[in-house]
């Protein structure tokens, strides 16, 4: 809607910036630690592992559903949601211990349980969609996620222990995927 919505954490209300450069802060207790657009909805992680969405004015708490305390739960509270992305028309939430997608009952399940073995607060940051797959940067490598499958596929698979780096993001261009490491 030609607006920039800014997440400011669990203790500072969200802001909106219009194309004219005007900033407006929510007047009621509307907080977010992560935001993402999926279809016509804006999704937010309100607290460590609670998600809700909004189809209208995001500065008004009453516009976010489901309302507290009934938000969608994403795993446990060990790691906070750090990214929300649209993949296949549904929200995917990224946390330090995995990649979560909703089942038909809107229960968010970990689609990359390998990340629970090597958790890191930045796992999932910089995730992108390319060539029909969801690509997830992590401390243990770049994971490719497709329906019912997640596997390590990134350039980290060099079999050279002294040659290590962390992919931070990527983009599909033509027939290729370019990554930032």
C-alpha atoms as one frame of an Amber mdcrd trajectory, in Angstrom:
protein
   0.000   0.000   0.000   2.939   2.344  -0.669   3.912   2.248   2.995   6.950
   0.946   4.825   6.097  -0.795   8.087   9.010  -1.008  10.525   9.340  -3.654
  13.252  10.960  -2.237  16.388  10.958  -5.195  18.789   8.836  -6.348  21.697
   8.961  -3.066  23.604   8.707  -0.347  20.916   5.532   0.026  18.846   5.742
  -0.401  15.070   6.156   2.579  12.745   4.716   3.371   9.326   6.525   5.519
   6.730   4.566   6.921   3.816   5.945   7.826   0.379   6.011  11.465   1.485
   8.513  10.531   4.206   6.122  10.929   7.144   6.588   8.529  10.064   3.670
   7.494  12.277   3.934   5.224  15.309   1.158   2.886  16.458  -0.871   4.397
  19.279  -1.898   1.101  20.862   0.338  -1.824  21.828   1.214  -3.067  18.352
   4.688  -4.633  18.480   6.695  -6.730  16.006  10.119  -8.382  15.990   9.802
  -9.507  12.339   7.491  -8.647   9.428   6.769 -10.262   6.069   4.245  -9.897
   3.243   2.399 -13.023   2.116  -0.236 -12.429  -0.536  -2.350  -9.472   0.592
  -1.487  -9.934   4.278   1.231  -8.443   6.425   2.502 -11.042   8.909   4.289
 -10.246  12.133   6.133 -12.078  14.833   4.777 -10.277  17.859   6.962 -12.039
  20.374   9.521 -14.833  20.314   7.300 -17.405  18.633   3.833 -15.900  18.101
   2.534 -14.942  14.614  -0.501 -12.985  13.483  -1.543 -11.200  10.282  -3.242
  -8.042   9.116  -5.088  -7.151   5.917  -5.730  -3.478   6.703  -4.145  -0.759
   8.852  -1.233  -2.405  10.713  -0.899   0.368  13.313  -4.176  -0.701  14.935
  -3.942  -3.708  17.248  -7.542  -4.792  16.582  -6.676  -5.406  12.900  -4.228
  -8.210  13.740  -5.617 -11.759  13.833  -5.625 -14.044  15.607  -5.663 -11.768
  18.635  -3.553 -12.340  21.726  -3.235 -14.873  23.317  -4.404 -17.033  20.364
  -1.708 -16.227  17.804  -0.128 -19.003  15.774   2.681 -20.694  17.719   5.952
 -21.303  15.858   7.998 -23.910  17.711   9.064 -23.149  21.259  10.495 -19.959
  22.760  14.169 -20.992  22.632  14.819 -18.929  19.480  12.905 -15.927  18.173
  11.374 -15.669  14.707  13.809 -13.543  12.683  12.320 -13.720   9.168   8.897
 -14.265   7.586   8.776 -15.020   3.851   6.183 -16.022   1.243   6.862 -19.424
  -0.303   4.066 -21.129  -2.201   1.556 -18.536  -1.007   1.947 -19.388   2.673
   4.021 -17.782   5.436   7.289 -19.487   6.336   8.879 -18.433   9.622  12.604
 -18.753  10.274  14.144 -19.250  13.688  17.563 -20.188  14.960  16.559 -23.837
  15.197  14.565 -24.320  11.996  12.263 -23.290   9.203   8.570 -23.466  10.038
   5.537 -23.750   7.731   1.886 -24.242   8.667   0.068 -27.532   8.221  -3.653
 -27.553   7.205  -4.611 -26.852  10.847  -2.275 -23.798  10.951   0.205 -25.536
  13.253   3.703 -24.418  12.288   6.024 -27.432  11.884   9.806 -27.445  11.426
  10.627 -28.211   7.774  14.413 -28.232   8.305  15.018 -30.224  11.490  18.737
 -30.429  10.610  19.053 -26.823  11.824  18.088 -27.901  15.349  21.423 -29.764
  15.507  23.370 -26.566  14.712  21.201 -23.721  16.041  22.254 -20.093  15.570
  20.256 -16.870  16.053  20.999 -15.825  12.436  19.871 -19.073  10.760  17.336
 -18.210   8.053  18.259 -14.539   7.705  18.684 -13.752   4.014  16.439 -16.618
   2.848  15.259 -16.355  -0.752  13.162 -18.167  -3.352  14.886 -19.287  -6.557
  14.281 -21.997  -9.171  11.167 -23.213  -7.375  12.927 -23.812  -4.068  13.286
 -21.986  -0.809  16.974 -21.373  -0.018  17.894 -21.008   3.635  21.281 -19.662
   4.778  22.491 -21.140   8.054  25.588 -21.556  10.161  25.963 -25.097   8.822
  25.386 -24.343   5.139  22.818 -23.306   2.543  19.716 -25.512   2.597  17.375
 -26.095  -0.315  13.796 -26.726   0.755  11.088 -28.189  -1.445   7.899 -29.995
  -0.537   8.720 -32.701   2.043  12.481 -32.328   1.544  15.290 -30.210   2.924
  18.934 -30.796   2.164  22.221 -28.975   2.226  22.995 -27.782  -1.301  25.067
 -24.622  -1.044  28.573 -23.817  -2.180  29.834 -24.820   1.275  29.917 -28.415
   0.028  33.512 -28.177  -1.147  34.823 -30.960   1.095  37.636 -28.596   2.097
  37.478 -28.034   5.886  39.659 -24.908   5.599  37.336 -23.348   2.984  34.288
 -22.204   4.949  31.922 -19.301   4.546  28.290 -18.441   5.276  25.877 -17.551
   2.463  24.001 -14.383   3.509  21.480 -14.125   0.681  20.854 -14.757  -2.974
  18.859 -13.966  -6.074  17.784 -15.855  -9.164  18.777 -14.214 -12.439  18.113
 -16.092 -15.658  19.207 -19.700 -15.258  21.578 -18.964 -12.390  21.450 -18.301
  -8.660  23.850 -15.659  -7.398  24.714 -15.756  -3.714  26.356 -13.304  -1.324
  28.827 -14.980   0.996
